[in-house]
PDB file of C-alpha atoms in Angstrom:
ATOM      1  CA  MET A 140     -25.373  -0.484   0.397  1.00  0.00           C
ATOM      2  CA  ASN A 141     -24.451   1.576   3.074  1.00  0.00           C
ATOM      3  CA  ILE A 142     -22.468   4.825   2.792  1.00  0.00           C
ATOM      4  CA  GLN A 143     -19.267   3.243   4.090  1.00  0.00           C
ATOM      5  CA  LYS A 144     -18.937   0.572   1.311  1.00  0.00           C
ATOM      6  CA  ALA A 145     -20.521   3.490  -1.057  1.00  0.00           C
ATOM      7  CA  ALA A 146     -17.309   5.927   0.457  1.00  0.00           C
ATOM      8  CA  LEU A 147     -14.654   3.084  -0.265  1.00  0.00           C
ATOM      9  CA  LEU A 148     -15.438   2.059  -4.120  1.00  0.00           C
ATOM     10  CA  VAL A 149     -15.678   6.344  -4.791  1.00  0.00           C
ATOM     11  CA  ILE A 150     -11.965   6.337  -2.707  1.00  0.00           C
ATOM     12  CA  SER A 151     -10.895   3.976  -4.013  1.00  0.00           C
ATOM     13  CA  SER A 152     -11.746   4.338  -7.802  1.00  0.00           C
ATOM     14  CA  LEU A 153     -10.499   7.715  -6.526  1.00  0.00           C
ATOM     15  CA  ILE A 154      -7.220   6.568  -5.969  1.00  0.00           C
ATOM     16  CA  LEU A 155      -7.101   4.350  -8.546  1.00  0.00           C
ATOM     17  CA  ALA A 156      -7.330   7.043 -11.190  1.00  0.00           C
ATOM     18  CA  LEU A 157      -4.371   8.258  -9.200  1.00  0.00           C
ATOM     19  CA  PHE A 158      -2.474   6.183  -9.910  1.00  0.00           C
ATOM     20  CA  MET A 159      -3.101   5.360 -13.473  1.00  0.00           C
ATOM     21  CA  LEU A 160      -2.967   8.980 -14.419  1.00  0.00           C
ATOM     22  CA  ALA A 161       0.948   9.442 -12.310  1.00  0.00           C
ATOM     23  CA  ASN A 162       1.771   5.973 -13.744  1.00  0.00           C
ATOM     24  CA  THR A 163       1.358   7.447 -17.581  1.00  0.00           C
ATOM     25  CA  MET A 164       3.430  11.003 -15.965  1.00  0.00           C
ATOM     26  CA  THR A 165       6.842   8.712 -16.961  1.00  0.00           C
ATOM     27  CA  PRO A 166       8.646   9.561 -19.708  1.00  0.00           C
ATOM     28  CA  SER A 167      10.430   7.246 -22.450  1.00  0.00           C
ATOM     29  CA  PRO A 168      12.899   5.021 -21.595  1.00  0.00           C
ATOM     30  CA  GLY A 169      15.679   7.071 -22.762  1.00  0.00           C
ATOM     31  CA  THR A 170      14.701  10.316 -22.916  1.00  0.00           C
ATOM     32  CA  SER A 171      15.482  13.515 -20.136  1.00  0.00           C
ATOM     33  CA  SER A 172      13.141  16.774 -18.932  1.00  0.00           C
ATOM     34  CA  GLY A 173      14.300  19.095 -16.059  1.00  0.00           C
ATOM     35  CA  ASN A 174      10.873  19.341 -15.478  1.00  0.00           C
ATOM     36  CA  GLY A 175      10.528  18.313 -12.319  1.00  0.00           C
ATOM     37  CA  ASN A 176       8.507  15.304 -10.849  1.00  0.00           C
ATOM     38  CA  PRO A 177       4.484  16.581 -11.741  1.00  0.00           C
ATOM     39  CA  ALA A 178       3.354  13.304  -9.881  1.00  0.00           C
ATOM     40  CA  LEU A 179       4.568  14.660  -6.333  1.00  0.00           C
ATOM     41  CA  PHE A 180       1.444  16.272  -6.556  1.00  0.00           C
ATOM     42  CA  ILE A 181      -0.933  13.264  -6.784  1.00  0.00           C
ATOM     43  CA  LEU A 182       1.553  11.952  -4.303  1.00  0.00           C
ATOM     44  CA  PHE A 183       0.026  14.808  -1.338  1.00  0.00           C
ATOM     45  CA  ILE A 184      -2.956  14.180  -1.989  1.00  0.00           C
ATOM     46  CA  LEU A 185      -3.030  10.499  -1.692  1.00  0.00           C
ATOM     47  CA  ILE A 186      -1.580  11.245   2.153  1.00  0.00           C
ATOM     48  CA  PRO A 187      -5.708  12.822   3.019  1.00  0.00           C
ATOM     49  CA  LEU A 188      -7.603   9.880   1.030  1.00  0.00           C
ATOM     50  CA  PHE A 189      -4.826   7.346   3.097  1.00  0.00           C
ATOM     51  CA  THR A 190      -6.048   8.268   6.702  1.00  0.00           C
ATOM     52  CA  ILE A 191      -9.843   8.297   4.896  1.00  0.00           C
ATOM     53  CA  MET A 192      -9.895   4.892   3.863  1.00  0.00           C
ATOM     54  CA  VAL A 193      -8.591   3.871   7.414  1.00  0.00           C
ATOM     55  CA  ALA A 194     -11.414   5.691   8.840  1.00  0.00           C
ATOM     56  CA  LEU A 195     -13.782   4.160   7.169  1.00  0.00           C
ATOM     57  CA  TRP A 196     -12.564   0.339   6.760  1.00  0.00           C
ATOM     58  CA  ILE A 197     -12.371   1.343  10.896  1.00  0.00           C
ATOM     59  CA  SER A 198     -15.636   1.866  10.410  1.00  0.00           C
ATOM     60  CA  LEU A 199     -17.065  -0.881   8.640  1.00  0.00           C
ATOM     61  CA  LEU A 200     -15.060  -3.307  10.698  1.00  0.00           C
ATOM     62  CA  HIS A 201     -16.927  -1.773  13.477  1.00  0.00           C
ATOM     63  CA  THR A 202     -20.013  -2.391  11.344  1.00  0.00           C
ATOM     64  CA  TYR A 203     -19.730  -6.304  10.243  1.00  0.00           C
ATOM     65  CA  PRO A 204     -16.846  -7.307  13.411  1.00  0.00           C
ATOM     66  CA  PHE A 205     -14.849 -10.910  13.166  1.00  0.00           C
ATOM     67  CA  ARG A 206     -13.911 -12.978  15.508  1.00  0.00           C
ATOM     68  CA  LEU A 207     -10.199 -12.597  17.238  1.00  0.00           C
ATOM     69  CA  PRO A 208      -8.457 -15.510  14.619  1.00  0.00           C
ATOM     70  CA  VAL A 209     -10.289 -13.933  11.511  1.00  0.00           C
ATOM     71  CA  TYR A 210      -8.443 -10.694  11.847  1.00  0.00           C
ATOM     72  CA  LEU A 211      -5.358 -12.620  12.971  1.00  0.00           C
ATOM     73  CA  MET A 212      -5.236 -14.284   9.676  1.00  0.00           C
ATOM     74  CA  SER A 213      -7.017 -11.959   7.458  1.00  0.00           C
ATOM     75  CA  MET A 214      -3.712  -9.983   8.952  1.00  0.00           C
ATOM     76  CA  PHE A 215      -1.367 -12.621   8.049  1.00  0.00           C
ATOM     77  CA  LEU A 216      -2.658 -13.025   4.906  1.00  0.00           C
ATOM     78  CA  ILE A 217      -2.977  -9.238   4.092  1.00  0.00           C
ATOM     79  CA  VAL A 218       1.702  -9.454   4.709  1.00  0.00           C
ATOM     80  CA  LEU A 219       2.008 -12.011   2.440  1.00  0.00           C
ATOM     81  CA  HIS A 220       0.329  -9.755  -0.453  1.00  0.00           C
ATOM     82  CA  LEU A 221       2.741  -7.202   0.930  1.00  0.00           C
ATOM     83  CA  SER A 222       6.352  -8.697   1.548  1.00  0.00           C
ATOM     84  CA  ILE A 223       5.249 -10.481  -1.976  1.00  0.00           C
ATOM     85  CA  ALA A 224       3.792  -7.242  -3.384  1.00  0.00           C
ATOM     86  CA  PHE A 225       7.584  -5.804  -2.710  1.00  0.00           C
ATOM     87  CA  VAL A 226       9.616  -8.060  -3.900  1.00  0.00           C
ATOM     88  CA  TYR A 227       7.509  -8.171  -7.410  1.00  0.00           C
ATOM     89  CA  GLN A 228       8.603  -4.415  -7.175  1.00  0.00           C
ATOM     90  CA  LYS A 229      12.238  -4.699  -7.086  1.00  0.00           C
ATOM     91  CA  ILE A 230      12.383  -7.492  -9.414  1.00  0.00           C
ATOM     92  CA  GLN A 231      10.406  -4.811 -12.031  1.00  0.00           C
ATOM     93  CA  LEU A 232      12.605  -2.194 -11.045  1.00  0.00           C
ATOM     94  CA  ALA A 233      15.556  -4.340 -12.149  1.00  0.00           C
ATOM     95  CA  GLN A 234      14.394  -4.915 -14.915  1.00  0.00           C
ATOM     96  CA  TYR A 235      13.009  -1.582 -16.408  1.00  0.00           C
ATOM     97  CA  ARG A 236      16.810  -0.455 -15.772  1.00  0.00           C
ATOM     98  CA  GLU A 237      17.899  -2.738 -18.147  1.00  0.00           C
ATOM     99  CA  VAL A 238      14.813  -1.356 -20.841  1.00  0.00           C
ATOM    100  CA  ILE A 239      16.375   2.302 -19.772  1.00  0.00           C
ATOM    101  CA  GLU A 240      20.033   1.162 -20.457  1.00  0.00           C
ATOM    102  CA  LYS A 241      19.248  -0.854 -24.093  1.00  0.00           C
ATOM    103  CA  ALA A 242      17.614   2.760 -24.806  1.00  0.00           C
ATOM    104  CA  LEU A 243      20.444   4.687 -23.883  1.00  0.00           C
ATOM    105  CA  ILE A 244      22.100   2.536 -25.799  1.00  0.00           C
ATOM    106  CA  LYS A 245      20.522   3.082 -28.228  1.00  0.00           C
ATOM    107  CA  ARG A 246      20.381   5.935 -28.521  1.00  0.00           C
ATOM    108  CA  ASN A 247      23.592   7.292 -27.145  1.00  0.00           C
ATOM    109  CA  GLY A 248      26.054   4.285 -28.222  1.00  0.00           C
ATOM    110  CA  PHE A 249      26.813   3.724 -24.183  1.00  0.00           C
ATOM    111  CA  ALA A 250      24.892   3.458 -21.448  1.00  0.00           C
ATOM    112  CA  ASP A 251      26.521   4.327 -17.563  1.00  0.00           C
ATOM    113  CA  ALA A 252      25.713   2.522 -15.165  1.00  0.00           C
ATOM    114  CA  ALA A 253      25.582   5.793 -12.560  1.00  0.00           C
ATOM    115  CA  TYR A 254      23.421   7.614 -14.553  1.00  0.00           C
ATOM    116  CA  ILE A 255      20.921   4.833 -14.656  1.00  0.00           C
ATOM    117  CA  GLU A 256      21.411   4.091 -10.803  1.00  0.00           C
ATOM    118  CA  ASP A 257      20.700   7.937  -9.783  1.00  0.00           C
ATOM    119  CA  ILE A 258      17.202   8.249 -12.673  1.00  0.00           C
ATOM    120  CA  THR A 259      15.902   5.338 -11.426  1.00  0.00           C
ATOM    121  CA  ALA A 260      16.027   6.085  -7.255  1.00  0.00           C
ATOM    122  CA  GLY A 261      14.236   8.543  -5.003  1.00  0.00           C
ATOM    123  CA  LEU A 262      11.112  10.568  -6.539  1.00  0.00           C
ATOM    124  CA  SER A 263      12.756  10.214 -10.044  1.00  0.00           C
ATOM    125  CA  PHE A 264       9.686  11.008 -12.084  1.00  0.00           C
ATOM    126  CA  HIS A 265      11.796   8.242 -14.304  1.00  0.00           C
ATOM    127  CA  VAL A 266      10.208   5.754 -12.053  1.00  0.00           C
ATOM    128  CA  ASN A 267       7.126   7.351 -11.401  1.00  0.00           C
ATOM    129  CA  ASN A 268       5.389   3.691 -13.429  1.00  0.00           C
ATOM    130  CA  GLN A 269       7.211   1.920 -10.444  1.00  0.00           C
ATOM    131  CA  TYR A 270       5.640   3.426  -8.275  1.00  0.00           C
ATOM    132  CA  PHE A 271       2.471   3.938  -9.411  1.00  0.00           C
ATOM    133  CA  ASN A 272       1.291   1.052 -10.903  1.00  0.00           C
ATOM    134  CA  PHE A 273      -1.744  -1.925 -10.015  1.00  0.00           C
ATOM    135  CA  ASN A 274       0.285  -3.000  -7.787  1.00  0.00           C
ATOM    136  CA  THR A 275       1.229  -0.399  -5.933  1.00  0.00           C
ATOM    137  CA  TYR A 276      -2.582   0.342  -5.591  1.00  0.00           C
ATOM    138  CA  LEU A 277      -3.244  -3.082  -4.597  1.00  0.00           C
ATOM    139  CA  MET A 278      -0.724  -2.425  -1.680  1.00  0.00           C
ATOM    140  CA  PHE A 279      -2.072   1.005  -1.212  1.00  0.00           C
ATOM    141  CA  LEU A 280      -5.207  -0.786  -0.881  1.00  0.00           C
ATOM    142  CA  THR A 281      -4.539  -3.668   1.235  1.00  0.00           C
ATOM    143  CA  PHE A 282      -2.035  -1.391   3.848  1.00  0.00           C
ATOM    144  CA  SER A 283      -4.669   0.829   4.492  1.00  0.00           C
ATOM    145  CA  LEU A 284      -6.982  -2.451   5.587  1.00  0.00           C
ATOM    146  CA  PHE A 285      -4.417  -3.186   7.311  1.00  0.00           C
ATOM    147  CA  SER A 286      -3.700  -0.113   9.454  1.00  0.00           C
ATOM    148  CA  ALA A 287      -7.212  -0.407  10.111  1.00  0.00           C
ATOM    149  CA  MET A 288      -7.021  -3.815  11.204  1.00  0.00           C
ATOM    150  CA  LEU A 289      -4.759  -3.032  13.709  1.00  0.00           C
ATOM    151  CA  PHE A 290      -6.044   0.250  15.155  1.00  0.00           C
ATOM    152  CA  THR A 291      -9.693  -1.669  15.853  1.00  0.00           C
ATOM    153  CA  LEU A 292      -7.914  -4.713  17.291  1.00  0.00           C
ATOM    154  CA  LEU A 293      -5.986  -2.069  19.687  1.00  0.00           C
ATOM    155  CA  ASP A 294      -8.145  -0.509  20.058  1.00  0.00           C
ATOM    156  CA  LEU A 295     -11.297  -3.705  21.239  1.00  0.00           C
ATOM    157  CA  TRP A 296      -7.952  -4.803  23.112  1.00  0.00           C
ATOM    158  CA  GLU A 297      -8.544  -1.169  25.094  1.00  0.00           C
ATOM    159  CA  LYS A 298     -11.806  -1.782  25.559  1.00  0.00           C
ATOM    160  CA  ARG A 299     -11.561  -4.912  26.952  1.00  0.00           C
ATOM    161  CA  LYS A 300      -8.885  -3.934  29.244  1.00  0.00           C
ATOM    162  CA  LYS A 301     -10.612  -0.992  31.481  1.00  0.00           C
ATOM    163  CA  ASN A 302     -14.149  -2.975  31.758  1.00  0.00           C
ATOM    164  CA  GLY A 303     -11.615  -5.448  33.291  1.00  0.00           C
ATOM    165  CA  GLN A 304     -12.605  -8.454  30.590  1.00  0.00           C
ATOM    166  CA  PRO A 305      -9.915 -10.682  30.195  1.00  0.00           C
ATOM    167  CA  ASP A 306      -6.711  -9.984  27.949  1.00  0.00           C
ATOM    168  CA  PHE A 307      -6.856 -11.848  23.958  1.00  0.00           C
ATOM    169  CA  PHE A 308      -4.403 -13.895  24.357  1.00  0.00           C
ATOM    170  CA  LYS A 309      -4.743 -15.516  27.840  1.00  0.00           C
ATOM    171  CA  LYS A 310      -6.392 -18.695  28.497  1.00  0.00           C
ATOM    172  CA  GLU A 311     -10.033 -18.041  30.498  1.00  0.00           C
ATOM    173  CA  GLY A 312     -10.263 -21.022  33.270  1.00  0.00           C
ATOM    174  CA  GLY A 313      -6.594 -20.406  34.376  1.00  0.00           C
ATOM    175  CA  GLY A 314      -5.849 -23.992  32.927  1.00  0.00           C
ATOM    176  CA  ARG A 315      -4.891 -27.557  33.662  1.00  0.00           C
ATOM    177  CA  ARG A 316      -3.462 -28.240  37.766  1.00  0.00           C
TER     178      ARG A 316
END
């Protein structure tokens, strides 16, 4: 196993551990806390890890290059995956809001819809389990791969233009007359 693959495996495992740790920082539905959101520290750790992961993917893609149609099909499938995963997350958030509503009704006898909307929006600690779960982990990984593929294609395109080679998207030989 070469160094890029091993590093990707280690960083992917570390990122998964961080996602699961942040997931556990979600309070039980219906409870409150005024200590802020400690999972934001994990978010700041994920940003450089994302950059490192993209660089490792780029290195791996340069080591094992693909043909253009494979890149394009892979990127299309990644966008499809990300779209489906995003819709899934929206559905999960709506269901989680219902769980919080039921917990508040059980605890207080009523639930304020504006309060539920407020605590489940933005960077609230009430939704750490919505931002940090296995689905969002997979989204993180596939988006890093998509970014690396995009950078690799753009780099290859620039190199071809610089060397006077034909453009990716132009037919060679001029076509029919």
